[in-house]
C-alpha positions as a printed NumPy array, in Angstrom:
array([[  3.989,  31.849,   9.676],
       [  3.049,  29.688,  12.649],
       [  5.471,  27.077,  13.542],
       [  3.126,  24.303,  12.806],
       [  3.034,  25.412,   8.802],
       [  7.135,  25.76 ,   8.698],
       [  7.22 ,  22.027,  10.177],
       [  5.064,  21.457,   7.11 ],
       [  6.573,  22.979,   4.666],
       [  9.858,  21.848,   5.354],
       [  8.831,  17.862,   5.653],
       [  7.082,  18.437,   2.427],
       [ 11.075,  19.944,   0.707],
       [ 12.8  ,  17.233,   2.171],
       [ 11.08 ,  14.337,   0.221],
       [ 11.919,  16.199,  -3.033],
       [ 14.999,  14.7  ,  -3.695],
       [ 13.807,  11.258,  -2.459],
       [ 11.078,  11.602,  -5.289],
       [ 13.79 ,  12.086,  -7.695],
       [ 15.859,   9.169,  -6.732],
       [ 13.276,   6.761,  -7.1  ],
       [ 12.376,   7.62 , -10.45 ],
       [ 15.988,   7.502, -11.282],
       [ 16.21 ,   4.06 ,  -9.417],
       [ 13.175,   3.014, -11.42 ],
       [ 14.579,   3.294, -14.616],
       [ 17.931,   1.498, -13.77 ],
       [ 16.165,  -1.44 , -12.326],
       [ 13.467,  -2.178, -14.83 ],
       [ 16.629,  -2.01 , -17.743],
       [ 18.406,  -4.634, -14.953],
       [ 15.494,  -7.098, -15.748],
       [ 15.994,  -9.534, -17.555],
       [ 14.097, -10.415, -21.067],
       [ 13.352,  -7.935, -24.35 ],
       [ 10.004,  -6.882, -24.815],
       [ 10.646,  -6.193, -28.592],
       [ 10.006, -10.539, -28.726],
       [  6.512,  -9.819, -26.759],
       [  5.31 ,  -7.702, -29.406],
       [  6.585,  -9.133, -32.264],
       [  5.381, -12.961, -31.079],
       [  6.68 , -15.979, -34.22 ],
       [  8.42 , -13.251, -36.199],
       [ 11.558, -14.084, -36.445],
       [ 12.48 , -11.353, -39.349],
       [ 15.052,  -9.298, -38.148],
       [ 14.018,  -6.262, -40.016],
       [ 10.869,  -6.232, -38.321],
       [ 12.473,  -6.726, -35.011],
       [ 14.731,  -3.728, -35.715],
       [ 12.052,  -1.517, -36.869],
       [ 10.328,  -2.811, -33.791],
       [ 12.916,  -1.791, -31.558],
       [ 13.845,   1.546, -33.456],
       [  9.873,   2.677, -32.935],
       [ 10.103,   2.045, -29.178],
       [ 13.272,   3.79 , -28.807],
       [ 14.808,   0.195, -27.761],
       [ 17.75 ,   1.108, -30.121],
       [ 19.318,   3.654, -28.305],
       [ 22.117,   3.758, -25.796],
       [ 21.271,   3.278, -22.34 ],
       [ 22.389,   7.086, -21.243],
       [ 20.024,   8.381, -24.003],
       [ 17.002,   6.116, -22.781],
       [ 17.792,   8.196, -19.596],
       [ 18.033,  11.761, -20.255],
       [ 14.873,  10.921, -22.521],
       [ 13.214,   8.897, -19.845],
       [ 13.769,  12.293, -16.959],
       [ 12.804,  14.832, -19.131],
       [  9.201,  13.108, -19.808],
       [  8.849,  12.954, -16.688],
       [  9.65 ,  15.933, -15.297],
       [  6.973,  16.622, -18.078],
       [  4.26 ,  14.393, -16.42 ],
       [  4.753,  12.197, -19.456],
       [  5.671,   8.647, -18.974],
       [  5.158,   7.473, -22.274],
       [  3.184,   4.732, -24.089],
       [  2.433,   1.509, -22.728],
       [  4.642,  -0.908, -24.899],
       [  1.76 ,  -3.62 , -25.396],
       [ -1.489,  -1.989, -25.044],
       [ -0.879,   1.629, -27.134],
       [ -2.498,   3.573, -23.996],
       [ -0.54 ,   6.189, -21.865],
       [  0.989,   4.849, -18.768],
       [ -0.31 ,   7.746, -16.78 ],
       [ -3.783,   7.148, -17.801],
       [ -3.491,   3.267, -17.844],
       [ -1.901,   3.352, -13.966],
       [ -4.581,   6.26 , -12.871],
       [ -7.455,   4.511, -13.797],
       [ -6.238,   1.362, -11.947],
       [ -5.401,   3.082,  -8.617],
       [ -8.784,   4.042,  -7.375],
       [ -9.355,   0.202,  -7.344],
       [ -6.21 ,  -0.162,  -5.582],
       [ -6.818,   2.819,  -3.207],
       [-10.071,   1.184,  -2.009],
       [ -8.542,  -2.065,  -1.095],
       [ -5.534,  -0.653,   0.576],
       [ -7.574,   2.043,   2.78 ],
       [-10.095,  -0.352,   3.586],
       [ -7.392,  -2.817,   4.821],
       [ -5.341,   0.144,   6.435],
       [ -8.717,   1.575,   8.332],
       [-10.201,  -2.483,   9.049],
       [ -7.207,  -3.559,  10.551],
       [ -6.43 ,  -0.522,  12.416],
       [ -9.791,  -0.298,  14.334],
       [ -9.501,  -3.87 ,  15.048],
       [ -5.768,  -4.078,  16.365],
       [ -5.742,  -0.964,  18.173],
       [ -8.945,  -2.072,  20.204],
       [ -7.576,  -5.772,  20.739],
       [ -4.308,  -4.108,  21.832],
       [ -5.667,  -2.26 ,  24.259],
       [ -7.923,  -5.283,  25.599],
       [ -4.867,  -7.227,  25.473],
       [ -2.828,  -4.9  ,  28.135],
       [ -5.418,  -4.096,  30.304],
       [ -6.903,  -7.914,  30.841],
       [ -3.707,  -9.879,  31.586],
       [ -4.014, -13.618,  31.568],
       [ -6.494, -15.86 ,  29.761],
       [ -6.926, -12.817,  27.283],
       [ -3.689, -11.762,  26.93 ],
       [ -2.089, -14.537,  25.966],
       [ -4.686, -15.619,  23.516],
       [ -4.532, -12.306,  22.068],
       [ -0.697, -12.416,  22.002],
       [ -0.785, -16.081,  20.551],
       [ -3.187, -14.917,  17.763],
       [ -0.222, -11.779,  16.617],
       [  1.938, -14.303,  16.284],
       [ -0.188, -16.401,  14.189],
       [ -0.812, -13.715,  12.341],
       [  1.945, -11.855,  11.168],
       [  3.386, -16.014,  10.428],
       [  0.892, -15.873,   7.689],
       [  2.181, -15.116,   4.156],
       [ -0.573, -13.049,   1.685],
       [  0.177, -15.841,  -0.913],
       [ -0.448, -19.072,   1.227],
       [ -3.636, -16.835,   3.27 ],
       [ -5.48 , -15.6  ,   0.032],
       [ -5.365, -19.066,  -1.549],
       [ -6.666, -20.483,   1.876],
       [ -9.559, -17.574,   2.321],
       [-10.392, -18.028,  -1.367],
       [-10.512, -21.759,  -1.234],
       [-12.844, -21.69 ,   2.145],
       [-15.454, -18.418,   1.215],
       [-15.572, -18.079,  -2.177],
       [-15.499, -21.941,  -3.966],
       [-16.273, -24.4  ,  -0.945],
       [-19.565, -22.536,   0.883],
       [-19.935, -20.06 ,  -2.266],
       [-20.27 , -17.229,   0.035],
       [-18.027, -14.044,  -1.908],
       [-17.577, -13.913,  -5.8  ],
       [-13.754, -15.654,  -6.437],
       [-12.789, -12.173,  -7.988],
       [-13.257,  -9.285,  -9.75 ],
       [-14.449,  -5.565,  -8.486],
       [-18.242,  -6.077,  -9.913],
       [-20.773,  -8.823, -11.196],
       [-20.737,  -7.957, -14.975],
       [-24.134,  -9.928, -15.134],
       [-25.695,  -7.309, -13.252],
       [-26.308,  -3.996, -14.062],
       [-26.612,  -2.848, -10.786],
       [-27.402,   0.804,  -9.594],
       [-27.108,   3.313,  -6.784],
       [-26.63 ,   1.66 ,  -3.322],
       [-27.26 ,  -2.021,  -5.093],
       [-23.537,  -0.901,  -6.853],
       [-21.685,   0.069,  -3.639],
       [-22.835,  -3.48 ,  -1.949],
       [-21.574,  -5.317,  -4.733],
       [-18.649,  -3.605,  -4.695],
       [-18.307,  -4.468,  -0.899],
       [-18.855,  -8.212,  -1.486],
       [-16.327,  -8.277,  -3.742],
       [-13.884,  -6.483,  -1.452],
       [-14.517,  -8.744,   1.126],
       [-12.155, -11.24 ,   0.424],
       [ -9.417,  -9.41 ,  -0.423],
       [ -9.6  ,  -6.971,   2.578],
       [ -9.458,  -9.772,   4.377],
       [ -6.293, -11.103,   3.553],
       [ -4.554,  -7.787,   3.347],
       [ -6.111,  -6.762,   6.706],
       [ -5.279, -10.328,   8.947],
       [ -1.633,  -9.442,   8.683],
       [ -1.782,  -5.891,   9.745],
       [ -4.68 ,  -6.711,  12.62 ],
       [ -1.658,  -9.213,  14.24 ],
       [  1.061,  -6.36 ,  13.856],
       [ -0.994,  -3.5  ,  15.201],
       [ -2.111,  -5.522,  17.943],
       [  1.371,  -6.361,  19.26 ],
       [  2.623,  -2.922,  18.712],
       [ -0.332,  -1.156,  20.55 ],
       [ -0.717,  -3.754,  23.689],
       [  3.408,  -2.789,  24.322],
       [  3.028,   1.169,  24.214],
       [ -0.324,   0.829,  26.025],
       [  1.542,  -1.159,  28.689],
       [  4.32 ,   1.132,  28.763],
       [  2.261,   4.088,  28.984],
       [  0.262,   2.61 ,  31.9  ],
       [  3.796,   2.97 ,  33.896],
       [  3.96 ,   6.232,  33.276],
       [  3.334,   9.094,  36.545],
       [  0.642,  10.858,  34.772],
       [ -1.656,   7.402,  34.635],
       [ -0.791,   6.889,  38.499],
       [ -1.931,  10.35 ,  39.038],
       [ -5.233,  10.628,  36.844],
       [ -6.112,   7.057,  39.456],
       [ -5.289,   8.857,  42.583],
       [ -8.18 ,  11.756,  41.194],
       [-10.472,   8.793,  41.036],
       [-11.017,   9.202,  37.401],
       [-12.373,   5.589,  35.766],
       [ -9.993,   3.079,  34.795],
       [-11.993,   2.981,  30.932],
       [-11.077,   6.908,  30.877],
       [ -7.835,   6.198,  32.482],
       [ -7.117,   4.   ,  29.563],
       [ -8.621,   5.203,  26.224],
       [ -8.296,   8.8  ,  27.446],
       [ -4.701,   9.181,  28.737],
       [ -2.486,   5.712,  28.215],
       [ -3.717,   4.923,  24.71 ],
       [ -3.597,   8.426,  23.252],
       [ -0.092,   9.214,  24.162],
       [  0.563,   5.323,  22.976],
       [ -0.371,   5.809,  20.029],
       [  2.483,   7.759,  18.247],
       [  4.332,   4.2  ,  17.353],
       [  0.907,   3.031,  15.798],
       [  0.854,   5.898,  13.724],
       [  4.549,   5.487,  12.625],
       [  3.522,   1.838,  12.029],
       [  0.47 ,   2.451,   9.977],
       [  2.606,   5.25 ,   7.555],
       [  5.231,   2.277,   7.238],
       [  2.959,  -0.083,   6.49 ],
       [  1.813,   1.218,   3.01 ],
       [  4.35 ,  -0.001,   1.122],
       [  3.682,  -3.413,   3.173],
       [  0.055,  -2.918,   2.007],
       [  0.585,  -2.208,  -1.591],
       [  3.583,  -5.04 ,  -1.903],
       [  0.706,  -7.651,  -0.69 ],
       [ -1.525,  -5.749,  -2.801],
       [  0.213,  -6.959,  -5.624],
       [ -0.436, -10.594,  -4.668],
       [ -3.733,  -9.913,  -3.213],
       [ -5.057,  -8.583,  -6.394],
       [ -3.073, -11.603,  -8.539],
       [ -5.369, -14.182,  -6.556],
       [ -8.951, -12.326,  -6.361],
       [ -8.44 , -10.54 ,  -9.95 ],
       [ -8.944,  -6.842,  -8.337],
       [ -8.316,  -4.516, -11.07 ],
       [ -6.023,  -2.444,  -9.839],
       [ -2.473,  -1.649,  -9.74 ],
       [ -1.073,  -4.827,  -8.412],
       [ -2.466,  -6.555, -11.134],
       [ -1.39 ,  -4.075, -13.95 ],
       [  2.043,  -4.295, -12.094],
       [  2.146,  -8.302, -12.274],
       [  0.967,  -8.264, -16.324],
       [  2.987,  -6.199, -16.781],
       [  6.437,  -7.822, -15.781],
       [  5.385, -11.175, -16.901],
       [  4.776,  -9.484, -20.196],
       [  7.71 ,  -7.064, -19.959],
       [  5.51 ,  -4.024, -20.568],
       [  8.892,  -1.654, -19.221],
       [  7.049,   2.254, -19.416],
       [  4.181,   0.517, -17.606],
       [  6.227,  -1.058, -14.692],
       [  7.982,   2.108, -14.319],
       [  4.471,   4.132, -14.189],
       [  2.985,   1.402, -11.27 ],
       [  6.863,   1.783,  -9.821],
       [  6.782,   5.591,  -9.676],
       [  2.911,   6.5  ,  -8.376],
       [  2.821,   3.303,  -6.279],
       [  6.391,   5.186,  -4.915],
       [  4.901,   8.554,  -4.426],
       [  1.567,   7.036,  -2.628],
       [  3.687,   5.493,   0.228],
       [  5.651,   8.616,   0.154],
       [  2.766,  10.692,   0.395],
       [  1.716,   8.286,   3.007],
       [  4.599,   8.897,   5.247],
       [  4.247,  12.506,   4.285],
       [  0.945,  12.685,   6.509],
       [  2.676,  10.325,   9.241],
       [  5.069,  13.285,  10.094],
       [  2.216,  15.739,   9.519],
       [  0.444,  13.695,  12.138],
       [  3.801,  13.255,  14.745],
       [  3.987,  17.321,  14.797],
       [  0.375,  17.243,  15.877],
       [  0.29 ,  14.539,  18.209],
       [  3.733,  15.856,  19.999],
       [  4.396,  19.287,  19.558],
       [  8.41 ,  18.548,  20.095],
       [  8.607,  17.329,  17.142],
       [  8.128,  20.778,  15.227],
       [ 11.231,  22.539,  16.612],
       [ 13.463,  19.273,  15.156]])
């Protein structure tokens, strides 16, 4: 087995056991909450038989250490139960919401990344005028809270010039087809991409400009000028690609950043996706169903970071023998 498969194998063991803890930290958090959800369901009732039955058919009743061993071994099944206030499954319910949530996030992720990584690299090699506007434009940026921004962009685009639907994922007017689908889609995205990607664009940018300065220090960039080879080769070629190992580790950390303002993002434009499930579902106290969003929202960052270490043993081949 080539050494390149082991490295993968044994990044892919060691976030086992961090899997495990977070559904275990999942279930003691959501029982930390505050509020009864058996008073959600039942509404004006006030009976107390009712409540108990209530309770006693959503295994409420129980000790806490019961909830738990029940709780882990339905998981460990794949089943997380029944969502408290709607009657679906929790693993259906949360799957059909993260495509939605997917597309907004890896839109974002890829948006922002083009754009900071090339205004990084504009902003070390062109020092002055450029530089410091770029710089003065990350700060701005990453100043910005997704709350405050989405309001702002959703105030501006969508109800003052009318430009982008104020929310949803589709016009349910229209029955539109084929391509006509996809660019509604997109219009709709718009806005929310845009709020999720402004903060990441400022980050990315600050991060890249430093490593691509650093790297341009570096003996191997004095030698590839000496051979006469183009300062635009010079810099895309050799300083940015061995700069860009703390992008990477910043866009793998970033998507828990991403789905945290996806949550908020989602709230303000409606996007049906997790985020939104997520926020019903604590103001409503729908427990199985914050656990489910908790849990795959959990293992997508994982899985996330997963690929960031796949990545590091490809981009540095050091990294494999650690």
């Amino acid at each position: 087995m080539s050494s390149f498969k082991t490295f993968i194998i044994r990044r892919i063991l060691q976030y086992v056991p961090l899997i495990f803890g977070i559904i275990v930290f999942a279930f003691v958090l959501v029982r930390m909450a505050p509020g009864d959800p058996t008073y959600f369901l039942v509404g004006e009732i006030s009976d107390e038989e009712f409540i108990r039955a209530a309770r006693e058919r959503l295994g409420l009743d129980k000790p806490l250490h019961e909830q738990f061993f029940i709780y882990i071994s339905n998981v460990l099944r794949g089943d997380l139960g029944y969502s408290y206030l709607r009657g679906e499954s929790v693993s259906s319910l949360v799957l059909s919401r993260i495509p939605a949530t997917l597309i907004l996030v890896l839109t974002a992720m890829f948006i922002s990344t083009l754009i900071g990584i090339t205004l990084g690299v504009i902003a070390a090699a062109r020092k002055g005028i450029i530089d410091i506007f770029l710089c003065t434009l990350s700060l701005v940026g990453v100043s910005i809270p997704y709350f405050w921004l989405g309001q702002i962009i959703l105030l501006i685009f969508a109800i003052t010039l009318g430009l982008f639907p104020t929310g949803g994922m589709i016009s349910l007017k229209a029955d539109y087809q084929g391509i006509y689908y996809f660019f509604d889609i997109m219009h709709h995205l718009a806005l929310p991409v845009m709020t999720l990607a402004i903060f990441n664009v400022a980050y990315i940018t600050k991060i890249t400009r430093a490593a691509v300065i650093e790297a341009l220090k570096q003996d191997y960039i004095i030698t590839a000028r000496s051979k006469g080879i183009s300062e635009r080769r010079v810099l895309f070629r050799h300083a940015l690609r061995n700069a860009l190992i703390p992008v990477v580790t910043y866009t793998g950390l970033t998507t828990g950043t991403l789905l945290v303002g996806a949550i908020i993002t989602e709230t303000i434009f409606s996007w049906p996706g997790m985020g939104l499930l997520l926020y019903d579902s604590i103001r409503l106290r729908d427990y199985p169903v914050i656990l489910g969003v908790f849990i795959y929202g959990s293992i997508m960052v994982i899985t996330a970071n997963l690929i960031v270490d796949i990545l590091y043993g490809f981009l540095d081949p050091r990294i494999r023998v650690r």
